[in-house]
C-alpha angles and dihedrals in degrees: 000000000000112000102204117195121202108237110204106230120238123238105228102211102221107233125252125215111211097217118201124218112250092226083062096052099048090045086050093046081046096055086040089056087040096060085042097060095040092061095044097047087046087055083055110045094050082052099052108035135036137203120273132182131262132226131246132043123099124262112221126190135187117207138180099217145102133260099234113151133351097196119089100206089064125115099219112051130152123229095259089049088055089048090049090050098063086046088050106029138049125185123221074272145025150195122258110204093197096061094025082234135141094223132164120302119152093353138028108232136204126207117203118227095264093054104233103093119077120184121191126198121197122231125226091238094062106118140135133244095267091053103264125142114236107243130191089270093067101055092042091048083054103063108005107048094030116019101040091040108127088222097050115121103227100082102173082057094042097047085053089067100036100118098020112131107217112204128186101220084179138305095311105024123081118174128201119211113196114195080237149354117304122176090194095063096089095070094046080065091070090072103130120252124249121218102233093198086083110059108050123161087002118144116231103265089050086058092062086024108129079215116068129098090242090062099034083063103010117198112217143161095244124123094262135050125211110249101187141334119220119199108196097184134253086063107306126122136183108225109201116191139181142197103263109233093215094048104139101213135057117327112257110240093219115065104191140036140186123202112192099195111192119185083220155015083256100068104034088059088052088068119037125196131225114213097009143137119231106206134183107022116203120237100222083053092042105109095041091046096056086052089065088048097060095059106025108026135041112251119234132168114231124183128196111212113234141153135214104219129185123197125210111205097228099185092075111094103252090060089069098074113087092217085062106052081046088061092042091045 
């Protein structure tokens, strides 16, 4: 006898195939070439360019500080009238704090082959913020008649030039003769330049003199000119300065700055500014300062690059032996 079991029969679910417009894959192929290129041209465009700065704005400072002496040449000057000198002044050469260099400024220079004979030849460029040329008398006013007189106050730069020969090649030649060689020389030659227009018919102490006309609204060869100076009694004074349009080196990028200048802490707290720097901070006003920091100013560490150096002279006996310069290295 046949048993027959009854098989259930299975549904076969036919299989569906999900199409994609064409229009959808190239856009999609599009966006993914897209992302690619943006990455790549952003690697390489961090690799092949790097931030500068613009021009334009006003820089604004508050300091805590004291109006001396304007006058560079001076032999008392306070720590904000130094800052404002290099802002004001330039010397026949400067310093150049990116390759650590004494390079060309007002003037191109030559050293002979003994080094103890500097000539300096002035460039056309060389003028001062009221539109002057610098001429040979002013150079020579600068560091004949003031700084090698036996009677100028600075003694320290007085005492640099002592026994330098100063000799007129022609208009625009000078030439410095040392009474031997001096490596050091180069950065006494970025001693700023006086006008000596201005000072016609004055005896030695009114050139320094905090008093006359000349140092109460110097005229320079420095990238900046002063605009206007506002004195707003008890000791502040609003400094205005401007980009000086016959500056003879490279265009500052800022053309204005504001110096706000307080005798105290004090005062400076009675008048707080928006959108300013405070700068030079005293030591004995540190810690009250920095309070006021905390709840009126951004705090930002800023540090200034600078080296302690000590110099052996090897020229004395006991620096020939080798065991000796070991001990000193």
């Amino acid at each position: 006898m046949a048993v027959y079991f009854k098989m259930p029969r299975r549904r076969i679910k036919s299989k569906t195939s999900i199409r994609i417009p064409l229009i959808w894959i190239i856009l999609l192929a599009c966006i993914v070439v897209s992302v690619f290129l943006v990455i790549q041209w952003k690697s390489f465009f961090a690799s092949h360019s790097m931030l500068v700065p613009g021009e334009g704005g006003v820089f604004t400072e508050s300091i805590i500080g004291e109006i001396e002496n304007l006058n560079p040449l001076a032999s008392e000057i306070s720590s904000f009238d130094q800052d404002l000198h290099e802002l004001l002044f330039s010397g026949l050469l400067r310093y150049n704090p990116v390759t650590a260099k004494i390079e060309d400024s007002l003037a191109e220079f030559r050293i002979d082959e003994d080094g103890d004979v500097y000539e300096l030849i002035l460039k056309e460029s060389a003028k001062f913020s009221d539109g002057r040329k610098v001429v040979m008398d002013d150079i020579l006013f600068t560091f004949e008649e003031v700084i090698q007189n036996p009677h100028f106050s600075n003694n320290v730069l007085g005492k640099a030039f002592e026994y330098v020969t100063i000799e007129v090649v022609d208009e625009r030649t000078v030439r410095f003769v040392l009474p031997e060689e001096n490596v050091f020389f180069l950065s006494l030659l970025t001693t700023p330049i006086l006008p000596k227009d201005y000072f016609r018919d004055a005896l030695l102490d009114e050139v320094t003199d905090s008093g006359h006309p000349y140092n109460r609204k110097p005229i320079g060869t420095g990238p900046y000119r002063i605009n206007n100076i506002v004195a707003g009694g008890e000791g502040k004074y609003r400094i205005f300065l401007e980009r000086n349009p016959y500056f003879h080196g490279e265009r500052p990028l800022i053309p204005e700055l504001v110096f706000y200048l307080y005798p105290s802490l004090d005062a400076l707290k009675a008048e707080p500014k928006e959108n300013t720097i405070l700068s030079k901070i005293p030591e004995n006003h540190k810690q009250e300062i920095l309070d006021v920091l905390d709840t009126t100013y951004k705090r930002k560490l800023y540090l200034l690059p600078r080296y302690i150096g000590l110099f052996f002279n090897l020229d004395r006996p006991y620096t020939k032996y080798p065991s000796m310069r070991k001990a000193l290295s």
